[in-house]
JSON list of C-alpha atoms in Angstrom, two decimals:
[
{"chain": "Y", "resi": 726, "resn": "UNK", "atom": "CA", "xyz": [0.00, 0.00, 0.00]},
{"chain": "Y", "resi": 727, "resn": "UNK", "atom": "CA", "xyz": [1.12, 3.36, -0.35]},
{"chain": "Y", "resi": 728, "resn": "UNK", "atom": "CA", "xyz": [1.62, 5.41, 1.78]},
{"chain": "Y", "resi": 729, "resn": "UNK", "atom": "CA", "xyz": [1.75, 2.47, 4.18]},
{"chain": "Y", "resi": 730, "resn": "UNK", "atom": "CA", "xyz": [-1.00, 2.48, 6.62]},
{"chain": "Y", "resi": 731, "resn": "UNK", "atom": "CA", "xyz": [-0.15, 3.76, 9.98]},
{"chain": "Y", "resi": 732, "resn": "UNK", "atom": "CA", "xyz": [-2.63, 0.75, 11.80]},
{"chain": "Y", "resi": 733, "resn": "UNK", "atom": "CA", "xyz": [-1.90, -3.01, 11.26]},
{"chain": "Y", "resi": 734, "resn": "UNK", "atom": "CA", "xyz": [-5.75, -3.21, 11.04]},
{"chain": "Y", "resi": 735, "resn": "UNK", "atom": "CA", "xyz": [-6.12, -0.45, 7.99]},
{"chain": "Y", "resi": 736, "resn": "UNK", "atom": "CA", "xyz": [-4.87, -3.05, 5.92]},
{"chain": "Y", "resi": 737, "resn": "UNK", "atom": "CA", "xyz": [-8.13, -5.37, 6.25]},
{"chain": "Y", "resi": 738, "resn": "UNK", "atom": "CA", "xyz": [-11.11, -4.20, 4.39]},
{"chain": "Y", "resi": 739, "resn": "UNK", "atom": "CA", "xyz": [-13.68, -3.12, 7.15]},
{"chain": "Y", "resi": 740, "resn": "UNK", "atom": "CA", "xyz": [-16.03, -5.84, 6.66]},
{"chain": "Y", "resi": 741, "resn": "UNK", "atom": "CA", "xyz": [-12.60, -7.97, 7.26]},
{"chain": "Y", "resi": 742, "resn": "UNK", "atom": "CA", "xyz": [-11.96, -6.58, 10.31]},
{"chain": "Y", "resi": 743, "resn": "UNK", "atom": "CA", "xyz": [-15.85, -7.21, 11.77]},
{"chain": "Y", "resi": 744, "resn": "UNK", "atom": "CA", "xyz": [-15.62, -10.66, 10.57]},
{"chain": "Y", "resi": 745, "resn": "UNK", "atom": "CA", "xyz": [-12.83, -11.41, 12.67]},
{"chain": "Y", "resi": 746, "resn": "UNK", "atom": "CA", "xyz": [-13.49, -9.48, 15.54]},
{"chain": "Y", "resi": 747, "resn": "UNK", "atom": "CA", "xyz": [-17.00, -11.35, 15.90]},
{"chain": "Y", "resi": 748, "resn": "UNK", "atom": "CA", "xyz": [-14.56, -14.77, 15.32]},
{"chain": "Y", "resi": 749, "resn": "UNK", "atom": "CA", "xyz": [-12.47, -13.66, 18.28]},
{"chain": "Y", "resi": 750, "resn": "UNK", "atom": "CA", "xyz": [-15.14, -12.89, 20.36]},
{"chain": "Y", "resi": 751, "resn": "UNK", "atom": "CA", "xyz": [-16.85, -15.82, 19.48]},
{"chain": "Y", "resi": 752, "resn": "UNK", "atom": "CA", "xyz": [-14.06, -18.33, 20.02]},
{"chain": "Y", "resi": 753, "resn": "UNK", "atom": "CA", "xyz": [-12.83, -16.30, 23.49]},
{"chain": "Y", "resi": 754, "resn": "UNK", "atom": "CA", "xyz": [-16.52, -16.67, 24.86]},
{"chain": "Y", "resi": 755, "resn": "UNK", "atom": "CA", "xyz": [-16.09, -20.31, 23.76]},
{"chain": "Y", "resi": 756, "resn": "UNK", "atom": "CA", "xyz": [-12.89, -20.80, 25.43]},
{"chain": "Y", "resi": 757, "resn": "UNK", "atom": "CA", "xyz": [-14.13, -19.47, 28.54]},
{"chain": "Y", "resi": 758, "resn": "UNK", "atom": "CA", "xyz": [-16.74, -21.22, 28.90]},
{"chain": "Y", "resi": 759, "resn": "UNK", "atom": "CA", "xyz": [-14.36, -24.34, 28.45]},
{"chain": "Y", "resi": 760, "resn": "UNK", "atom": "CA", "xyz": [-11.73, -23.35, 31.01]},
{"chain": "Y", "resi": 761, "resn": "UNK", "atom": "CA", "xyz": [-14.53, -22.73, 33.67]},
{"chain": "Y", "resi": 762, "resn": "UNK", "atom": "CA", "xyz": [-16.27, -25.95, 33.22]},
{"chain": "Y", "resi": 763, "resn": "UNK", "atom": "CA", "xyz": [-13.01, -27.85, 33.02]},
{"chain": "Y", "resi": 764, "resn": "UNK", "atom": "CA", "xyz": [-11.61, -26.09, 35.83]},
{"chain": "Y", "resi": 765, "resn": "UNK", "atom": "CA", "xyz": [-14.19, -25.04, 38.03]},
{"chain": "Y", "resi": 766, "resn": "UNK", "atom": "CA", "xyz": [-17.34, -27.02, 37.45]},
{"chain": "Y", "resi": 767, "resn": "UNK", "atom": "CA", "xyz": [-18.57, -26.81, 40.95]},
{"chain": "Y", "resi": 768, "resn": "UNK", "atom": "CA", "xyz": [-18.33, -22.98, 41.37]},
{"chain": "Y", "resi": 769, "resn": "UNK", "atom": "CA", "xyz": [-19.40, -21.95, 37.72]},
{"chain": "Y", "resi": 770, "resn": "UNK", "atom": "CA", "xyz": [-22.84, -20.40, 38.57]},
{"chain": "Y", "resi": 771, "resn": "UNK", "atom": "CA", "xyz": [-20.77, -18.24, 41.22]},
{"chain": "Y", "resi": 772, "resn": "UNK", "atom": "CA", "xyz": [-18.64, -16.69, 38.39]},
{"chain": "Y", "resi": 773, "resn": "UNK", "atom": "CA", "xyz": [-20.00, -13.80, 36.85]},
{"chain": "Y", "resi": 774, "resn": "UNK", "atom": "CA", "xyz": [-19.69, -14.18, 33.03]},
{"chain": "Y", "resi": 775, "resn": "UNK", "atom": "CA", "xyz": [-20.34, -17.90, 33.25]},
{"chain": "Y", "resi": 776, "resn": "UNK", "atom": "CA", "xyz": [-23.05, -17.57, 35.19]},
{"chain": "Y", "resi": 777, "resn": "UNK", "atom": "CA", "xyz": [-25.38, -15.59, 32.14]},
{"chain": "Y", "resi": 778, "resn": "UNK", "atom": "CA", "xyz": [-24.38, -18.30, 30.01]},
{"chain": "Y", "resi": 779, "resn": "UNK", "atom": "CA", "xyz": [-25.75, -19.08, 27.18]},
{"chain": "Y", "resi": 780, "resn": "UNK", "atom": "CA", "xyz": [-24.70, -15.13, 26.14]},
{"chain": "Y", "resi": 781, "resn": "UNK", "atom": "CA", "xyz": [-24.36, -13.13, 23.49]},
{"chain": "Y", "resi": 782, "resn": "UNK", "atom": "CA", "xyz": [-21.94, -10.62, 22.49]},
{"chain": "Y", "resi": 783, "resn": "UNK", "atom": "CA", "xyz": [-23.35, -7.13, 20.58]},
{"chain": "Y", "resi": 784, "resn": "UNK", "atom": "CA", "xyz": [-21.79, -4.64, 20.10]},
{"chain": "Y", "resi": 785, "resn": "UNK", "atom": "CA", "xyz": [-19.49, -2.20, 17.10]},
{"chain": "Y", "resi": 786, "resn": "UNK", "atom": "CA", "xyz": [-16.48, -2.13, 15.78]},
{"chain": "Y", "resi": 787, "resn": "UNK", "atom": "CA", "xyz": [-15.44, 1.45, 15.18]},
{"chain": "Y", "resi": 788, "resn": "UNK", "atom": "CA", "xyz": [-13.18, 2.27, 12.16]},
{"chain": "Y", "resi": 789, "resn": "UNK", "atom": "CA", "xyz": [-12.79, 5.70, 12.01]},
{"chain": "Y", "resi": 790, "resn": "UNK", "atom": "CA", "xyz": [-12.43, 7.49, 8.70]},
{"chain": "Y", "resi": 791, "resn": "UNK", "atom": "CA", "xyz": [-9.18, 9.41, 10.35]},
{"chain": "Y", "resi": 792, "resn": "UNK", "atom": "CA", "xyz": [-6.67, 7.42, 10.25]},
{"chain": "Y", "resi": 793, "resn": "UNK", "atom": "CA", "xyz": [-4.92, 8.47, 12.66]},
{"chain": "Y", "resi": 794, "resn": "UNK", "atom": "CA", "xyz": [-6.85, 6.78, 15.54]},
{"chain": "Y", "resi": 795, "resn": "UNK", "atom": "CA", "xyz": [-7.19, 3.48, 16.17]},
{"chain": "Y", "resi": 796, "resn": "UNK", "atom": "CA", "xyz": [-9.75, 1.26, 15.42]},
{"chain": "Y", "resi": 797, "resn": "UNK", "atom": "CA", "xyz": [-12.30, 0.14, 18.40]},
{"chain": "Y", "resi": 798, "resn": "UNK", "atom": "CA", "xyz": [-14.29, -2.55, 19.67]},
{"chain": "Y", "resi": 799, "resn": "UNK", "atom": "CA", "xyz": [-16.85, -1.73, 22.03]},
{"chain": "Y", "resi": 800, "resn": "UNK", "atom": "CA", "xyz": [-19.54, -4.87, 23.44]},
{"chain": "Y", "resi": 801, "resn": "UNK", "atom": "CA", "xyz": [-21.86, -6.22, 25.83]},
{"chain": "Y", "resi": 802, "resn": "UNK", "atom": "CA", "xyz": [-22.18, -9.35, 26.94]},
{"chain": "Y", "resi": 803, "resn": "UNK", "atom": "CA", "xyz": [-26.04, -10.49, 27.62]},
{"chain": "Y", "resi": 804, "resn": "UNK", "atom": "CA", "xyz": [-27.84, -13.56, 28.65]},
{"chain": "Y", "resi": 805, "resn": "UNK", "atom": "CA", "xyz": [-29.31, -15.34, 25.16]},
{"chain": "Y", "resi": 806, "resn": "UNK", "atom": "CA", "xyz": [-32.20, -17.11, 26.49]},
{"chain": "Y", "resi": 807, "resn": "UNK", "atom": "CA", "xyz": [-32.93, -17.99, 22.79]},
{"chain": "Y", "resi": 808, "resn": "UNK", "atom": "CA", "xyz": [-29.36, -20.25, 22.55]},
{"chain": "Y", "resi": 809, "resn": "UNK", "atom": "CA", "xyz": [-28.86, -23.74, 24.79]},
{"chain": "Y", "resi": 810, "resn": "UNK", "atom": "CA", "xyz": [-26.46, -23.42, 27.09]},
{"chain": "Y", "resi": 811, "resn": "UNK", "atom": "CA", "xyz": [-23.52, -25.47, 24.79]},
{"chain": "Y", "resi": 812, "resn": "UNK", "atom": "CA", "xyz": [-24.98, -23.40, 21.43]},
{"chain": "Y", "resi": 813, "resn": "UNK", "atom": "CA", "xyz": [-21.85, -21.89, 19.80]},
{"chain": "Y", "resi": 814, "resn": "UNK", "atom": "CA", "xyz": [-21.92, -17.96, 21.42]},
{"chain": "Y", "resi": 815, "resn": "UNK", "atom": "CA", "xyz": [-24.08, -15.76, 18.86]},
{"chain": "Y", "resi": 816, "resn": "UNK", "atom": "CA", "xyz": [-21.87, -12.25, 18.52]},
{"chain": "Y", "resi": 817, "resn": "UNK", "atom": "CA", "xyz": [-23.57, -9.83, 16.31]},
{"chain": "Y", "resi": 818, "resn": "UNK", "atom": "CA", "xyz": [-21.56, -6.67, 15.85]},
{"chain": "Y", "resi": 819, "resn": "UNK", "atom": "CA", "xyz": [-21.63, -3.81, 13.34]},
{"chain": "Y", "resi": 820, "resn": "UNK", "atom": "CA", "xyz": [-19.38, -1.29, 11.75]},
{"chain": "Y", "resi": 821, "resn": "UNK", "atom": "CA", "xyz": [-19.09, 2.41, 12.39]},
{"chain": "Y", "resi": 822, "resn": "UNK", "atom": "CA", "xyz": [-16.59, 5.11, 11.23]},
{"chain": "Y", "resi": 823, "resn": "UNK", "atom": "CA", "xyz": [-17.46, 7.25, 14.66]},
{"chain": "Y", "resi": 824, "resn": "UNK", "atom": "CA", "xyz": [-14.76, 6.71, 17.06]},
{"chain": "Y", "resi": 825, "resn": "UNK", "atom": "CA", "xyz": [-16.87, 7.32, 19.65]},
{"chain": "Y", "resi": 826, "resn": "UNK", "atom": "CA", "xyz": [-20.02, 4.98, 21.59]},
{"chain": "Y", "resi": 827, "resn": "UNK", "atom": "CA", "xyz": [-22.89, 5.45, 18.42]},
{"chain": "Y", "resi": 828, "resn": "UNK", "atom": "CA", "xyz": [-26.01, 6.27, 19.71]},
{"chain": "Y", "resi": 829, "resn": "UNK", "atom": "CA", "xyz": [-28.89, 3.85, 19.45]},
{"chain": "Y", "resi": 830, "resn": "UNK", "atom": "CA", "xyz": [-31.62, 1.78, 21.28]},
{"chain": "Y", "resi": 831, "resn": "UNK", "atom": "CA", "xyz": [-28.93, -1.17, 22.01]},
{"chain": "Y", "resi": 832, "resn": "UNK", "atom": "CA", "xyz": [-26.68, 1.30, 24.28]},
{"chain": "Y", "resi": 833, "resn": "UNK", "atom": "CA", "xyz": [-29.52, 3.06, 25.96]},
{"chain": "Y", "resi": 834, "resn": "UNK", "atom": "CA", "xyz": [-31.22, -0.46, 26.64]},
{"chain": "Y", "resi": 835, "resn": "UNK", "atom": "CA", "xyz": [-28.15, -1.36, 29.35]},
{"chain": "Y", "resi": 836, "resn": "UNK", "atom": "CA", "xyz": [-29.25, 0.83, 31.47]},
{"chain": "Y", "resi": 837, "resn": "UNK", "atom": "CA", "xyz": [-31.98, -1.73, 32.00]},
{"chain": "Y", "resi": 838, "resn": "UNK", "atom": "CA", "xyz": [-29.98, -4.34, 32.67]},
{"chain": "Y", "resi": 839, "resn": "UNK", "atom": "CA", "xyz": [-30.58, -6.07, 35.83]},
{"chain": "Y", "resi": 840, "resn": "UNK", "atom": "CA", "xyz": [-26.99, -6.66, 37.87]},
{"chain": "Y", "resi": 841, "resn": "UNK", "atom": "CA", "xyz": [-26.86, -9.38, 40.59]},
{"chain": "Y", "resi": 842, "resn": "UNK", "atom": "CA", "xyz": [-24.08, -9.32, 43.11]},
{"chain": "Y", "resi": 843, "resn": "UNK", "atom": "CA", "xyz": [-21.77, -11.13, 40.33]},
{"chain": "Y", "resi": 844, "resn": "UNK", "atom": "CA", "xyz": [-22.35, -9.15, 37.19]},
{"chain": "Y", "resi": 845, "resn": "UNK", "atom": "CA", "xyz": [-22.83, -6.00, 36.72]},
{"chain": "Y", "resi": 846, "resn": "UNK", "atom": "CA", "xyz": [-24.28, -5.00, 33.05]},
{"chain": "Y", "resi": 847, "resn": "UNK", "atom": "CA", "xyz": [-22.53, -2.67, 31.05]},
{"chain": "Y", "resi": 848, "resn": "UNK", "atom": "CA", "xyz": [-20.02, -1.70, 27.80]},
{"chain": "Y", "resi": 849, "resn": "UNK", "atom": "CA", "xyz": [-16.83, -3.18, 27.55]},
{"chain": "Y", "resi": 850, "resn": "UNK", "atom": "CA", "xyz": [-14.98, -0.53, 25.58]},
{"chain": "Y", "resi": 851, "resn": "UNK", "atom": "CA", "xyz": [-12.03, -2.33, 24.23]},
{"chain": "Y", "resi": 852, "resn": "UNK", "atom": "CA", "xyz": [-9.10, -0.31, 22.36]},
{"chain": "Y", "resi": 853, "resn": "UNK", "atom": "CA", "xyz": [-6.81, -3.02, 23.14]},
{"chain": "Y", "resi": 854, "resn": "UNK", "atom": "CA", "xyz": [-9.05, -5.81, 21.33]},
{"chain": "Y", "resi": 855, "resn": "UNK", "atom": "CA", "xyz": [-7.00, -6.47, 18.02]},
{"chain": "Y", "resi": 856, "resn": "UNK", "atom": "CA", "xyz": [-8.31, -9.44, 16.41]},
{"chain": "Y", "resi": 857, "resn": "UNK", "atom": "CA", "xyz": [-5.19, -10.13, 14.13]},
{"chain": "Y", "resi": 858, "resn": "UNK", "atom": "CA", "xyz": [-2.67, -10.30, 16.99]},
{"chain": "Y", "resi": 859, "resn": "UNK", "atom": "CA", "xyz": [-2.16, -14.35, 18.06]},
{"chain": "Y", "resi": 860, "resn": "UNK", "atom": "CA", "xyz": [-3.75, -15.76, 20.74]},
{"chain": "Y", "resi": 861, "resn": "UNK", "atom": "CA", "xyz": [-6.31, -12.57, 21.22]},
{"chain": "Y", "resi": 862, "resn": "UNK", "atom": "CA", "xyz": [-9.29, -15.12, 21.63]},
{"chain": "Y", "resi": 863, "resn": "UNK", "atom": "CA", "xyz": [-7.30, -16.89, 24.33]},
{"chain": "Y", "resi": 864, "resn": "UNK", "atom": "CA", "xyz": [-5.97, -13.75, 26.14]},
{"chain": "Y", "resi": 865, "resn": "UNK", "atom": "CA", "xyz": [-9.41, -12.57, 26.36]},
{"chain": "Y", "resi": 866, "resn": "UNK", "atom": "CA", "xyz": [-11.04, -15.65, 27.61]},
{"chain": "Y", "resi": 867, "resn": "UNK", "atom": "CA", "xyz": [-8.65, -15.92, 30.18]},
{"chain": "Y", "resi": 868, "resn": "UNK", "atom": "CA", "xyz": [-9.09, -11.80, 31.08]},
{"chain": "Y", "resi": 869, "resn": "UNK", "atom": "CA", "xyz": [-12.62, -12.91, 32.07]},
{"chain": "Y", "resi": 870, "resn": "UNK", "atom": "CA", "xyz": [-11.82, -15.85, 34.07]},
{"chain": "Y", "resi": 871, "resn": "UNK", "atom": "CA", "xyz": [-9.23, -13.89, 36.06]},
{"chain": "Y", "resi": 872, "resn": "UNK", "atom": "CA", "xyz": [-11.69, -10.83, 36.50]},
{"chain": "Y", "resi": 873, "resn": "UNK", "atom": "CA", "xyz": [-14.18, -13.70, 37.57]},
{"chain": "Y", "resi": 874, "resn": "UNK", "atom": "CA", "xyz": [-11.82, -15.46, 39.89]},
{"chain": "Y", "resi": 875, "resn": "UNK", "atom": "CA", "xyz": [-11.14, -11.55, 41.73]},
{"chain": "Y", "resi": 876, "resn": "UNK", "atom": "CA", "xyz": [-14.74, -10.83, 42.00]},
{"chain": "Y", "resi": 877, "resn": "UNK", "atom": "CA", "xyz": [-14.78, -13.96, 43.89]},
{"chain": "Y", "resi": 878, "resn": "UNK", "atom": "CA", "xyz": [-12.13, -13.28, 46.00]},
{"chain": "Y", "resi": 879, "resn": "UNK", "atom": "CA", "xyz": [-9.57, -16.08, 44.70]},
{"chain": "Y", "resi": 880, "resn": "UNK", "atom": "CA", "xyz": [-7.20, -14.12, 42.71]},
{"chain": "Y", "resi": 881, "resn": "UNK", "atom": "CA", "xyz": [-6.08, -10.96, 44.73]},
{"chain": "Y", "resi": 882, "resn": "UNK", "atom": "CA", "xyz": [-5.77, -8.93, 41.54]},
{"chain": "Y", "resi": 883, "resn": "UNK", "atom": "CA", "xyz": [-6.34, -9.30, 37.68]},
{"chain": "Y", "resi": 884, "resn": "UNK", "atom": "CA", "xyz": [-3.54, -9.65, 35.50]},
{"chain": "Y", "resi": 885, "resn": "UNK", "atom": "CA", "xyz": [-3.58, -7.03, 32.54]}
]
């Protein structure tokens, strides 16, 4: 390309880059759910994330026309009480060119989210989500358990 592009990620197409963002997500939610019930099958229901399984992942993946910022990945996680609780995780996200949180009845909708003493309902706003470095579905799957395992008590603090 020239000039060459400043971000790794301006050299996918944008439909590209929301493909595999929704694969990452996808396979991370998949891998966490695998980790918990492998290694904590007693105390999943305790563990916030696992216990609103079977969820789904919405959110954006912002791709700002400026290409001088970074691109974005902003999502919630939500109970899917149309999926079985070993379904493959449905992630549904879109494509913006705003850098910042688009408005819409999705975002305002969290709000409503009920929170239980576990999970607490909300955006993950995730700059540091970038589906083409390796192991990004792991890293994130394990990000979960470990915020999981502090809310808990079991970990003293998460590991970044």
């Amino acid at each position: 390309m020239n000039p060459p592009p400043r971000y790794f990620w301006q050299t996918y197409s944008p439909e590209l880059t929301r493909s595999i963002t929704a694969d990452v997500l996808r396979d991370a939610l998949t891998g966490y759910r695998d980790l918990v019930e492998l290694n904590f099958p007693r105390f999943g229901a305790a563990l916030g994330l696992y216990s609103i399984f079977p969820v789904r992942a919405e959110g954006v993946v912002a791709m700002p026309a400026d290409e001088s910022q970074p691109s974005t990945v902003m999502y919630a996680l939500r109970p899917d009480t149309s999926s079985a609780p070993h379904d493959q995780p449905v992630v549904d996200l879109s494509r913006s060119d705003e850098p910042d949180l688009p408005a819409g009845p999705f975002w305002a909708n969290l709000r409503q989210d009920r929170s239980s003493a576990f999970r607490r309902p909300g955006i993950v706003h995730q700059k540091a989500l970038l589906p083409y470095h390796e192991r990004q579905a792991t890293n994130l799957a394990y990000r979960w358990l470990a915020e999981d395992l502090h809310a808990v008590g079991w970990l003293e603090r998460t590991v970044s």
